GROMACS .gro file of C-alpha atoms in nm:
model
  262
    1MET     CA    1  -0.436   0.404  -6.572
    2THR     CA    2  -0.350   0.070  -6.744
    3MET     CA    3  -0.064   0.095  -6.985
    4ILE     CA    4  -0.016  -0.143  -7.281
    5LEU     CA    5   0.296  -0.191  -7.490
    6VAL     CA    6   0.249  -0.352  -7.828
    7VAL     CA    7   0.527  -0.416  -8.089
    8SER     CA    8   0.421  -0.525  -8.439
    9CYS     CA    9   0.694  -0.691  -8.639
   10SER     CA   10   0.598  -0.858  -8.969
   11CYS     CA   11   0.334  -1.109  -8.874
   12PHE     CA   12   0.433  -1.151  -8.508
   13PHE     CA   13   0.285  -0.910  -8.248
   14PHE     CA   14   0.457  -0.896  -7.917
   15PHE     CA   15   0.291  -0.715  -7.633
   16PHE     CA   16   0.304  -0.618  -7.276
   17GLN     CA   17  -0.008  -0.572  -7.052
   18ALA     CA   18  -0.093  -0.462  -6.707
   19GLU     CA   19  -0.300  -0.647  -6.448
   20ASP     CA   20  -0.630  -0.654  -6.641
   21GLY     CA   21  -0.441  -0.804  -6.941
   22ILE     CA   22  -0.351  -1.103  -6.727
   23ARG     CA   23  -0.715  -1.168  -6.657
   24ASP     CA   24  -0.782  -1.152  -7.028
   25ALA     CA   25  -0.509  -1.399  -7.091
   26GLN     CA   26  -0.650  -1.634  -6.833
   27GLU     CA   27  -0.988  -1.613  -6.997
   28SER     CA   28  -0.873  -1.695  -7.339
   29ARG     CA   29  -0.598  -1.951  -7.430
   30GLY     CA   30  -0.630  -1.894  -7.807
   31LEU     CA   31  -0.394  -1.679  -7.998
   32GLY     CA   32  -0.658  -1.485  -8.189
   33ASP     CA   33  -0.685  -1.219  -7.909
   34VAL     CA   34  -0.307  -1.168  -7.933
   35TYR     CA   35  -0.332  -1.043  -8.289
   36LYS     CA   36  -0.616  -0.805  -8.196
   37ARG     CA   37  -0.399  -0.622  -7.952
   38GLN     CA   38  -0.230  -0.390  -8.207
   39GLU     CA   39  -0.195  -0.068  -8.040
   40ARG     CA   40   0.058   0.215  -8.021
   41ILE     CA   41   0.380   0.160  -7.815
   42PRO     CA   42   0.356   0.319  -7.467
   43SER     CA   43   0.552   0.216  -7.164
   44LEU     CA   44   0.453  -0.060  -6.935
   45ASP     CA   45   0.397   0.107  -6.605
   46GLY     CA   46   0.691   0.063  -6.378
   47VAL     CA   47   0.907  -0.140  -6.618
   48ASN     CA   48   1.196  -0.034  -6.836
   49ALA     CA   49   1.195  -0.216  -7.169
   50THR     CA   50   1.473  -0.172  -7.432
   51LEU     CA   51   1.414  -0.313  -7.784
   52LEU     CA   52   1.732  -0.487  -7.878
   53ASN     CA   53   1.605  -0.645  -8.211
   54ALA     CA   54   1.282  -0.556  -8.393
   55ASN     CA   55   1.218  -0.863  -8.600
   56PRO     CA   56   1.180  -1.076  -8.413
   57PRO     CA   57   1.131  -0.864  -8.107
   58ILE     CA   58   1.385  -0.925  -7.839
   59TYR     CA   59   1.354  -0.703  -7.520
   60LEU     CA   60   1.602  -0.618  -7.246
   61PHE     CA   61   1.473  -0.517  -6.907
   62PRO     CA   62   1.739  -0.343  -6.698
   63ASN     CA   63   1.712  -0.386  -6.316
   64TYR     CA   64   1.410  -0.614  -6.348
   65LEU     CA   65   1.517  -0.788  -6.017
   66ASP     CA   66   1.664  -0.608  -5.719
   67ASP     CA   67   1.969  -0.744  -5.531
   68ASN     CA   68   1.757  -0.940  -5.280
   69GLU     CA   69   1.563  -1.119  -5.552
   70CYS     CA   70   1.880  -1.216  -5.733
   71GLN     CA   71   2.027  -1.356  -5.409
   72LEU     CA   72   1.693  -1.538  -5.327
   73LEU     CA   73   1.707  -1.726  -5.650
   74ILE     CA   74   2.086  -1.796  -5.616
   75ASP     CA   75   2.019  -1.942  -5.271
   76HIS     CA   76   1.728  -2.149  -5.393
   77ALA     CA   77   1.952  -2.286  -5.675
   78ILE     CA   78   2.209  -2.397  -5.419
   79ALA     CA   79   1.960  -2.527  -5.177
   80GLN     CA   80   1.780  -2.739  -5.450
   81GLY     CA   81   2.119  -2.899  -5.536
   82LEU     CA   82   2.283  -2.796  -5.866
   83GLN     CA   83   2.366  -3.086  -6.101
   84ARG     CA   84   2.508  -3.135  -6.446
   85SER     CA   85   2.274  -2.976  -6.692
   86THR     CA   86   2.112  -3.208  -6.958
   87THR     CA   87   1.967  -3.164  -7.304
   88THR     CA   88   1.632  -3.293  -7.441
   89GLY     CA   89   1.647  -3.633  -7.601
   90SER     CA   90   1.368  -3.845  -7.757
   91LEU     CA   91   1.015  -3.861  -7.626
   92GLY     CA   92   0.935  -4.196  -7.451
   93GLU     CA   93   0.615  -4.389  -7.442
   94ASP     CA   94   0.564  -4.259  -7.084
   95GLY     CA   95   0.530  -3.904  -7.208
   96LYS     CA   96   0.873  -3.806  -7.082
   97PHE     CA   97   1.177  -3.687  -7.264
   98ALA     CA   98   1.514  -3.855  -7.223
   99ARG     CA   99   1.760  -3.623  -7.063
  100PRO     CA  100   2.111  -3.698  -7.170
  101THR     CA  101   2.414  -3.497  -7.087
  102SER     CA  102   2.608  -3.344  -7.379
  103GLY     CA  103   2.951  -3.173  -7.435
  104SER     CA  104   2.743  -2.893  -7.588
  105ARG     CA  105   2.597  -2.805  -7.253
  106THR     CA  106   2.839  -2.802  -6.957
  107SER     CA  107   2.668  -2.591  -6.698
  108SER     CA  108   2.484  -2.709  -6.386
  109ASN     CA  109   2.122  -2.643  -6.299
  110ALA     CA  110   1.845  -2.709  -6.048
  111TRP     CA  111   1.460  -2.676  -6.082
  112CYS     CA  112   1.252  -2.462  -5.861
  113PHE     CA  113   1.048  -2.721  -5.691
  114ASN     CA  114   0.911  -2.760  -5.340
  115ASP     CA  115   1.033  -2.477  -5.106
  116CYS     CA  116   1.141  -2.268  -5.406
  117PHE     CA  117   0.817  -2.308  -5.590
  118ASN     CA  118   0.609  -2.226  -5.290
  119ASP     CA  119   0.817  -1.923  -5.171
  120PRO     CA  120   0.601  -1.620  -5.179
  121GLU     CA  121   0.877  -1.397  -5.297
  122VAL     CA  122   0.936  -1.625  -5.591
  123LYS     CA  123   0.564  -1.615  -5.670
  124LYS     CA  124   0.589  -1.234  -5.688
  125ILE     CA  125   0.865  -1.264  -5.951
  126GLU     CA  126   0.653  -1.501  -6.141
  127ALA     CA  127   0.349  -1.277  -6.124
  128ARG     CA  128   0.564  -0.979  -6.267
  129ILE     CA  129   0.670  -1.209  -6.555
  130ALA     CA  130   0.311  -1.303  -6.617
  131ARG     CA  131   0.227  -0.938  -6.643
  132VAL     CA  132   0.496  -0.879  -6.906
  133VAL     CA  133   0.411  -1.172  -7.135
  134SER     CA  134   0.034  -1.156  -7.059
  135ARG     CA  135   0.016  -1.520  -6.986
  136PRO     CA  136  -0.097  -1.669  -6.652
  137SER     CA  137   0.166  -1.826  -6.429
  138THR     CA  138   0.013  -2.167  -6.489
  139ASN     CA  139   0.140  -2.147  -6.839
  140MET     CA  140   0.499  -2.125  -6.719
  141GLU     CA  141   0.747  -2.395  -6.651
  142HIS     CA  142   0.920  -2.403  -6.308
  143PHE     CA  143   1.223  -2.174  -6.299
  144GLN     CA  144   1.532  -2.352  -6.420
  145LEU     CA  145   1.817  -2.214  -6.206
  146LEU     CA  146   2.160  -2.206  -6.377
  147HIS     CA  147   2.513  -2.189  -6.280
  148TYR     CA  148   2.827  -2.164  -6.516
  149ASN     CA  149   3.186  -2.186  -6.398
  150VAL     CA  150   3.487  -2.074  -6.595
  151GLY     CA  151   3.489  -2.258  -6.937
  152GLN     CA  152   3.130  -2.378  -6.912
  153GLU     CA  153   2.890  -2.297  -7.192
  154TYR     CA  154   2.576  -2.401  -7.389
  155ARG     CA  155   2.656  -2.407  -7.750
  156GLU     CA  156   2.396  -2.300  -8.016
  157HIS     CA  157   2.052  -2.447  -7.944
  158HIS     CA  158   1.690  -2.360  -7.949
  159ASP     CA  159   1.432  -2.358  -7.668
  160PHE     CA  160   1.149  -2.477  -7.898
  161ILE     CA  161   1.074  -2.851  -7.870
  162TYR     CA  162   0.838  -2.983  -8.151
  163ASP     CA  163   0.698  -3.290  -7.960
  164GLN     CA  164   0.618  -3.066  -7.667
  165SER     CA  165   0.430  -2.820  -7.899
  166GLN     CA  166   0.189  -3.106  -7.987
  167MET     CA  167   0.099  -3.169  -7.624
  168LYS     CA  168  -0.181  -2.993  -7.462
  169GLN     CA  169   0.016  -2.711  -7.317
  170GLY     CA  170   0.150  -2.618  -7.652
  171ALA     CA  171   0.475  -2.470  -7.750
  172ARG     CA  172   0.723  -2.270  -7.547
  173GLN     CA  173   0.610  -1.940  -7.700
  174PHE     CA  174   0.856  -1.732  -7.500
  175THR     CA  175   1.183  -1.745  -7.303
  176PHE     CA  176   1.213  -1.501  -7.011
  177PHE     CA  177   1.575  -1.518  -6.898
  178LEU     CA  178   1.706  -1.351  -6.583
  179TYR     CA  179   2.068  -1.272  -6.508
  180LEU     CA  180   2.134  -1.308  -6.124
  181ASN     CA  181   2.491  -1.170  -6.106
  182ASP     CA  182   2.749  -0.970  -6.283
  183VAL     CA  183   3.009  -1.175  -6.489
  184GLU     CA  184   3.370  -1.047  -6.508
  185GLU     CA  185   3.414  -1.168  -6.852
  186GLY     CA  186   3.225  -1.394  -7.099
  187GLY     CA  187   2.898  -1.563  -7.052
  188GLU     CA  188   2.704  -1.358  -7.308
  189THR     CA  189   2.380  -1.468  -7.453
  190TYR     CA  190   2.457  -1.480  -7.825
  191PHE     CA  191   2.204  -1.492  -8.118
  192PRO     CA  192   2.428  -1.579  -8.412
  193ARG     CA  193   2.156  -1.529  -8.684
  194LEU     CA  194   2.076  -1.187  -8.557
  195ASN     CA  195   2.436  -1.082  -8.473
  196LEU     CA  196   2.313  -0.991  -8.120
  197LYS     CA  197   2.526  -1.043  -7.804
  198VAL     CA  198   2.385  -0.962  -7.452
  199LYS     CA  199   2.618  -0.924  -7.162
  200PRO     CA  200   2.504  -1.064  -6.827
  201GLN     CA  201   2.424  -0.787  -6.574
  202LYS     CA  202   2.284  -0.845  -6.237
  203GLY     CA  203   1.915  -0.802  -6.216
  204TYR     CA  204   1.863  -0.769  -6.591
  205ALA     CA  205   1.613  -0.978  -6.786
  206LEU     CA  206   1.593  -1.083  -7.157
  207LEU     CA  207   1.285  -1.187  -7.348
  208TRP     CA  208   1.262  -1.356  -7.684
  209PRO     CA  209   1.000  -1.563  -7.881
  210ASN     CA  210   1.063  -1.914  -7.983
  211THR     CA  211   0.771  -1.974  -8.212
  212ASP     CA  212   0.712  -1.872  -8.581
  213TYR     CA  213   0.365  -1.722  -8.550
  214ASP     CA  214   0.103  -1.739  -8.815
  215ALA     CA  215  -0.074  -1.408  -8.894
  216LYS     CA  216  -0.408  -1.592  -8.883
  217GLY     CA  217  -0.377  -1.674  -8.520
  218GLY     CA  218  -0.577  -1.923  -8.319
  219GLU     CA  219  -0.413  -2.246  -8.433
  220ARG     CA  220  -0.136  -2.426  -8.247
  221ASN     CA  221   0.210  -2.287  -8.293
  222ASP     CA  222   0.421  -2.579  -8.393
  223ARG     CA  223   0.690  -2.398  -8.595
  224GLN     CA  224   1.027  -2.307  -8.464
  225LEU     CA  225   1.136  -1.955  -8.505
  226SER     CA  226   1.477  -2.025  -8.643
  227SER     CA  227   1.625  -1.674  -8.593
  228THR     CA  228   1.629  -1.709  -8.215
  229VAL     CA  229   1.883  -1.996  -8.208
  230HIS     CA  230   2.120  -1.888  -7.930
  231ALA     CA  231   2.411  -1.988  -7.719
  232ALA     CA  232   2.545  -1.915  -7.369
  233LEU     CA  233   2.908  -1.827  -7.447
  234PRO     CA  234   3.180  -1.971  -7.221
  235ILE     CA  235   3.261  -1.794  -6.896
  236ILE     CA  236   3.619  -1.650  -6.924
  237LYS     CA  237   3.649  -1.498  -6.571
  238GLY     CA  238   3.419  -1.526  -6.275
  239GLU     CA  239   3.091  -1.729  -6.266
  240LYS     CA  240   2.739  -1.682  -6.392
  241TYR     CA  241   2.402  -1.749  -6.223
  242ALA     CA  242   2.092  -1.722  -6.419
  243ALA     CA  243   1.730  -1.830  -6.433
  244ASN     CA  244   1.502  -1.952  -6.717
  245LYS     CA  245   1.131  -1.907  -6.728
  246TRP     CA  246   0.958  -2.080  -7.039
  247VAL     CA  247   0.613  -1.961  -7.113
  248HIS     CA  248   0.370  -2.200  -7.296
  249GLN     CA  249   0.069  -2.132  -7.513
  250GLY     CA  250  -0.153  -2.333  -7.257
  251ASP     CA  251  -0.153  -2.454  -6.901
  252PHE     CA  252   0.181  -2.631  -6.838
  253LEU     CA  253   0.137  -2.688  -6.468
  254GLU     CA  254  -0.183  -2.897  -6.527
  255MET     CA  255   0.010  -3.117  -6.755
  256TRP     CA  256   0.317  -3.140  -6.534
  257THR     CA  257   0.100  -3.241  -6.231
  258SER     CA  258  -0.041  -3.521  -6.453
  259GLY     CA  259   0.311  -3.631  -6.540
  260ILE     CA  260   0.265  -3.588  -6.910
  261SER     CA  261   0.427  -3.249  -6.982
  262GLY     CA  262   0.742  -3.388  -7.135
   0.00000   0.00000   0.00000
């Protein structure tokens, strides 16, 4: 039997769906259908979800990845070639953002392209995320694979990018963040405006919204949800591997293939 998990918070409705829900999402890119899915809160079959914050809804998924999947993504990060992380600068006439380095972000990262993107096991992880956020995999950016050494951090920032929200794929509606190893000390994900701090734990995943939704639904979401400003706190002892999956309102991969996704 299909199970659906719906959380209603203020004018934002966050939901989880099973396989038939993915099909519905693929058939409708508008937000109107999202607001119609206001049902009681059951469990998503096969997934543990802990509500850490009600408004906006932020969920923690214990043991979302197994040890082999964590190691797979770490191996891909190393194979892709970890380089100094950048921030998002101004949008150029070519439809690309400048990518400057900044003292506010001192980690390294790689993108899940080529062998990583085509890996069947990676595809399975993406499909599970699609099931949770009820958006097709084509609406998601490639995995951003992250590594932090002692002292490295990403100070307070937001994943929402206004100029990107005006493009065909729309805004980054959600961030799905995967922790790939245990960190001895430090490295928490910190939401200062919510007084929420999440410790990195191997295989755990964290999900939060980036967009301030309008109760009417249907229109583009081009307002940042200010309460989900967050930081990756410095590593005090050990190291941290993680992966980001940003989920858009519309088809990101189509725009990326065209070279105009930002």
